[in-house]
Tab-separated table of C-alpha atoms in Angstrom:
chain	number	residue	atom	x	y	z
V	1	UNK	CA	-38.689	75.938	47.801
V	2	UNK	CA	-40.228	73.172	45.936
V	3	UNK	CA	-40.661	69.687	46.292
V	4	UNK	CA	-37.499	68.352	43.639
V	5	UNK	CA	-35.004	70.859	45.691
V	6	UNK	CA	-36.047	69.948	48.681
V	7	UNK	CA	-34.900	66.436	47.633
V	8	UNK	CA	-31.478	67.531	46.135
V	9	UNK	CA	-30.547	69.093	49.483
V	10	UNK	CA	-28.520	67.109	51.812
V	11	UNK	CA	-30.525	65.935	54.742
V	12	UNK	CA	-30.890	64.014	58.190
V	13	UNK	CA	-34.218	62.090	59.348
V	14	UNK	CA	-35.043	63.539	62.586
V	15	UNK	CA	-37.213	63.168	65.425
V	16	UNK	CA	-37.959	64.452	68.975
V	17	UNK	CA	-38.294	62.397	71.535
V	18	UNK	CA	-37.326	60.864	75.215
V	19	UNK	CA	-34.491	58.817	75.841
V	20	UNK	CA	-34.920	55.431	77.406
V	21	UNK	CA	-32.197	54.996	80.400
V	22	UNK	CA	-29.248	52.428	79.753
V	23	UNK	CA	-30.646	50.530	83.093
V	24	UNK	CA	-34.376	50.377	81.711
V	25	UNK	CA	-32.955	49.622	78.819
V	26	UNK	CA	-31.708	46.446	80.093
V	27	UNK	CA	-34.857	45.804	81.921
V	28	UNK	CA	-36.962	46.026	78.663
V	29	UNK	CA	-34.822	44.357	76.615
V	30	UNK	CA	-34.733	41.510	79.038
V	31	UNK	CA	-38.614	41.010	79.768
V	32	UNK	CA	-38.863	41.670	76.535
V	33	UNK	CA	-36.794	38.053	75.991
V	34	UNK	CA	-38.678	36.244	78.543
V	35	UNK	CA	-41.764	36.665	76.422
V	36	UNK	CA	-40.052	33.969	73.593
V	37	UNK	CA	-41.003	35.963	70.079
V	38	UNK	CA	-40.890	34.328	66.917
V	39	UNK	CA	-42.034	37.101	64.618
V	40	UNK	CA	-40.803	40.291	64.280
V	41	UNK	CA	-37.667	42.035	64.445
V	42	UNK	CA	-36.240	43.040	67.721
V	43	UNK	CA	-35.541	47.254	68.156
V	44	UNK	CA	-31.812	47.074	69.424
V	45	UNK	CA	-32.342	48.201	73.151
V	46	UNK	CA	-29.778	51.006	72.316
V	47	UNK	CA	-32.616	52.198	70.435
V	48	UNK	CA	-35.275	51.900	72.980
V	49	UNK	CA	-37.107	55.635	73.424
V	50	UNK	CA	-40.609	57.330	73.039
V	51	UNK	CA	-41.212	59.488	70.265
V	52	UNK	CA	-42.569	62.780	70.851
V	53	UNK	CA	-42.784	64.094	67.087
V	54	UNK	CA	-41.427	62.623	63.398
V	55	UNK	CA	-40.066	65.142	61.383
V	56	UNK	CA	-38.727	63.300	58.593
V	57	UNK	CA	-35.871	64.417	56.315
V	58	UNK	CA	-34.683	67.590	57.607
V	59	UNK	CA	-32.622	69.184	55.033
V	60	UNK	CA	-29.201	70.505	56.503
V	61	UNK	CA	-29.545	73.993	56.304
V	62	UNK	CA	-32.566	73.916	58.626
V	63	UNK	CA	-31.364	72.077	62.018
V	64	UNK	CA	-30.357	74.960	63.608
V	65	UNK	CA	-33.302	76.986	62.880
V	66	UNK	CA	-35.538	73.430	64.319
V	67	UNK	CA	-33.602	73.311	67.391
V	68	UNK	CA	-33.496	76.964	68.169
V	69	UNK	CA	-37.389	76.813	67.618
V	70	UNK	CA	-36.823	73.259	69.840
V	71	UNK	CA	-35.454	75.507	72.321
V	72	UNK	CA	-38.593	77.905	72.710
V	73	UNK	CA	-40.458	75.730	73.546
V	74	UNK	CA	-42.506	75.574	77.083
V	75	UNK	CA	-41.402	72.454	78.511
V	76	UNK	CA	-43.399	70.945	81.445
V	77	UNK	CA	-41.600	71.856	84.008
V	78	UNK	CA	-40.686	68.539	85.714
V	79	UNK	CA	-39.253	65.634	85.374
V	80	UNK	CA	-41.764	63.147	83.246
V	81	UNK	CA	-42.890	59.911	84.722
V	82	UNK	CA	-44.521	57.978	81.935
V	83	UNK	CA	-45.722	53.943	82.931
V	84	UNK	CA	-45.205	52.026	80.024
V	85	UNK	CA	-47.761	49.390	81.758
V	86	UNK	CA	-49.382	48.025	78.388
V	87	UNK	CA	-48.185	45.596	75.799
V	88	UNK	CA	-49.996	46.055	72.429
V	89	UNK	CA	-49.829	45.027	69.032
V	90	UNK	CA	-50.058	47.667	65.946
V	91	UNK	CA	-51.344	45.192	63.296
V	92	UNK	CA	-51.444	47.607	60.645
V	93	UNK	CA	-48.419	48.804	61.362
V	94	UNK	CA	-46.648	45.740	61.899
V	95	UNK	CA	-45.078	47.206	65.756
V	96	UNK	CA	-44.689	45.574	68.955
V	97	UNK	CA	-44.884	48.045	71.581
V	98	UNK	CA	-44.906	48.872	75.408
V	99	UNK	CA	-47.338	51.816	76.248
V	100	UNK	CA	-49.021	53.935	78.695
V	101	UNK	CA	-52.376	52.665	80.103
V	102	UNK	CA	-52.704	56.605	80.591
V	103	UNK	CA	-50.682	59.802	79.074
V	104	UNK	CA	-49.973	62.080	81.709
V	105	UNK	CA	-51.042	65.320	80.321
V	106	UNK	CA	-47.927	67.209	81.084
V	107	UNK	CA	-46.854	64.582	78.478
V	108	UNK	CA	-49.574	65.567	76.230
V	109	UNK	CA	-48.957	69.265	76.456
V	110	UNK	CA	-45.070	69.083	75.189
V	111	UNK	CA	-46.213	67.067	72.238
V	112	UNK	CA	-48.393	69.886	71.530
V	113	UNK	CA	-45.746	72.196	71.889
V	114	UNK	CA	-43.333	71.119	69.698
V	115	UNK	CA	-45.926	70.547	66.801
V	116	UNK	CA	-46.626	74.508	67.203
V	117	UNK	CA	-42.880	74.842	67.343
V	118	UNK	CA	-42.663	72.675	64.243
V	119	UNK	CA	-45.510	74.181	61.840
V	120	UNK	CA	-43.701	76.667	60.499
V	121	UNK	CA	-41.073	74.372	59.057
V	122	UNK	CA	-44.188	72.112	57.295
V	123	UNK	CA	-42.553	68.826	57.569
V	124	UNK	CA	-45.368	66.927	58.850
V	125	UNK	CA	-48.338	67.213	55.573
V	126	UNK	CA	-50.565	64.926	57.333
V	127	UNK	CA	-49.992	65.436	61.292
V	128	UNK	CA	-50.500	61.555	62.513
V	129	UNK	CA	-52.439	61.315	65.985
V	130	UNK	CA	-49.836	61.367	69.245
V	131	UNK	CA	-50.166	57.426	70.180
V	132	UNK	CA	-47.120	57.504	72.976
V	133	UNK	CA	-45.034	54.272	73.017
V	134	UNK	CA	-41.995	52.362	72.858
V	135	UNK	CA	-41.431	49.932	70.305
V	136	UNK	CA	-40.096	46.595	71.234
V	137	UNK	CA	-40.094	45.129	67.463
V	138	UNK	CA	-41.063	45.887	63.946
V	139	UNK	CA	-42.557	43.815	61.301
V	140	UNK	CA	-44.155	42.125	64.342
V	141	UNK	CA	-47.178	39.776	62.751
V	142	UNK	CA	-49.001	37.850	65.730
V	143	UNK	CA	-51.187	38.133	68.376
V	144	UNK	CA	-50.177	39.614	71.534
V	145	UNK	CA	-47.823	37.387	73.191
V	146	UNK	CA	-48.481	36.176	76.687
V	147	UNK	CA	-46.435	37.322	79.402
V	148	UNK	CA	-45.926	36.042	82.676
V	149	UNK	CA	-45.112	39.694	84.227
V	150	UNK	CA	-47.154	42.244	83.328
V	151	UNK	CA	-45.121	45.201	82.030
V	152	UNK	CA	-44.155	47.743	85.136
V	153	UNK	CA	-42.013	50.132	83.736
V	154	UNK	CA	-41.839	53.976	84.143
V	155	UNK	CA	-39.924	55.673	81.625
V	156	UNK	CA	-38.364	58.997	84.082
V	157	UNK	CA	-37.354	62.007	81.201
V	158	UNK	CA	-35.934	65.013	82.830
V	159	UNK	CA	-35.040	65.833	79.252
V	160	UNK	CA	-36.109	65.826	75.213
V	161	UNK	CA	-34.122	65.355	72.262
V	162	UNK	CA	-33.575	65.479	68.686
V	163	UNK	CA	-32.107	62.544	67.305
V	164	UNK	CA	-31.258	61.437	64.080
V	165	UNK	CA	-32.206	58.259	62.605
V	166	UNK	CA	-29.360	56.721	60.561
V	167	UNK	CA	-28.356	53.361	59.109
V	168	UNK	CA	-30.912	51.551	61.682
V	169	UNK	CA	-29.286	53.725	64.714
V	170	UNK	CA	-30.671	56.780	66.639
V	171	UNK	CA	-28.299	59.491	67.989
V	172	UNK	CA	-28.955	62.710	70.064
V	173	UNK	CA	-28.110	65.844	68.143
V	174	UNK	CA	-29.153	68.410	70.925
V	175	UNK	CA	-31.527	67.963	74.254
V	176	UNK	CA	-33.482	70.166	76.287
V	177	UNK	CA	-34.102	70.386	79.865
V	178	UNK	CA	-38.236	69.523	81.021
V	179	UNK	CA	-37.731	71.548	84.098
């Protein structure tokens, strides 16, 4: 198929990842508060989650054949228990974000996974390097703010999704067990 019909077909902007409990949620959004931005937009707490794999714009016909593949895929096995114990800044990228210290390589190994799952679909031209996080705002241009908490969270997954991006909101189309 090339390029131009691939753009004529109806499509959703997908992505795998985990989903960020509404309680943790909460707990984010709120030290996220205490540490007073004043750059940057704020990701809705709704929104809150750790991407496991972009896929872009999926056209229609294909999202059954992506979560069938979705479903193939070896999961870890147990329950994921991810610290997000580092606040960083992505200059370049303009992102605000709450990340692991260390991946746990369970972690590592369903990233992997689902890109092998994924390669036959060739969504991704130039695979970007797995950089696990959760992004707390976009456009962010400062320095790292100061906190007077360290982050201490631990994002628990005993599933993955595949949600769609739309309109500046993220829904779940299907999920997967990890054990």
């Amino acid at each position: 198929m090339t390029d131009d019909a691939r753009r004529d077909e109806p499509f959703k902007r997908l992505f795998f990842a985990l989903d960020c409990p509404p309680p943790q949620r909460k707990a984010i959004a709120q030290w996220r508060g205490d540490l007073g931005l004043r750059t940057g937009k704020p990701v809705p707490a709704d929104n809150f989650h750790l991407t496991l794999l972009f896929l872009g714009a999926v056209p229609l016909a294909q999202i059954n054949e992506v979560c069938e593949a979705a479903g193939k895929v070896r999961t870890p096995g147990e329950t994921l228990r991810i610290a997000l114990d580092r606040l960083q800044v992505w200059h370049r990228a303009g992102i605000l974000s709450l990340a692991p210290e260390q991946a746990p390589p369970a972690l590592l190994h369903l990233v992997y996974a689902l890109e092998q799952a994924m390669l036959p679909f060739g969504f991704e031209e130039s695979p970007r390097e797995f950089r696990p996080h959760l992004t707390l705002a976009r456009d962010y241009r400062a320095a790292e703010p100061e906190s007077a908490t360290p982050p201490e969270f631990f994002l628990r997954a005993e599933r993955f999704a595949l949600f769609e991006s739309h309109k500046g909101r993220y829904r779940v189309l299907q999920d997967w067990p990890l054990s």
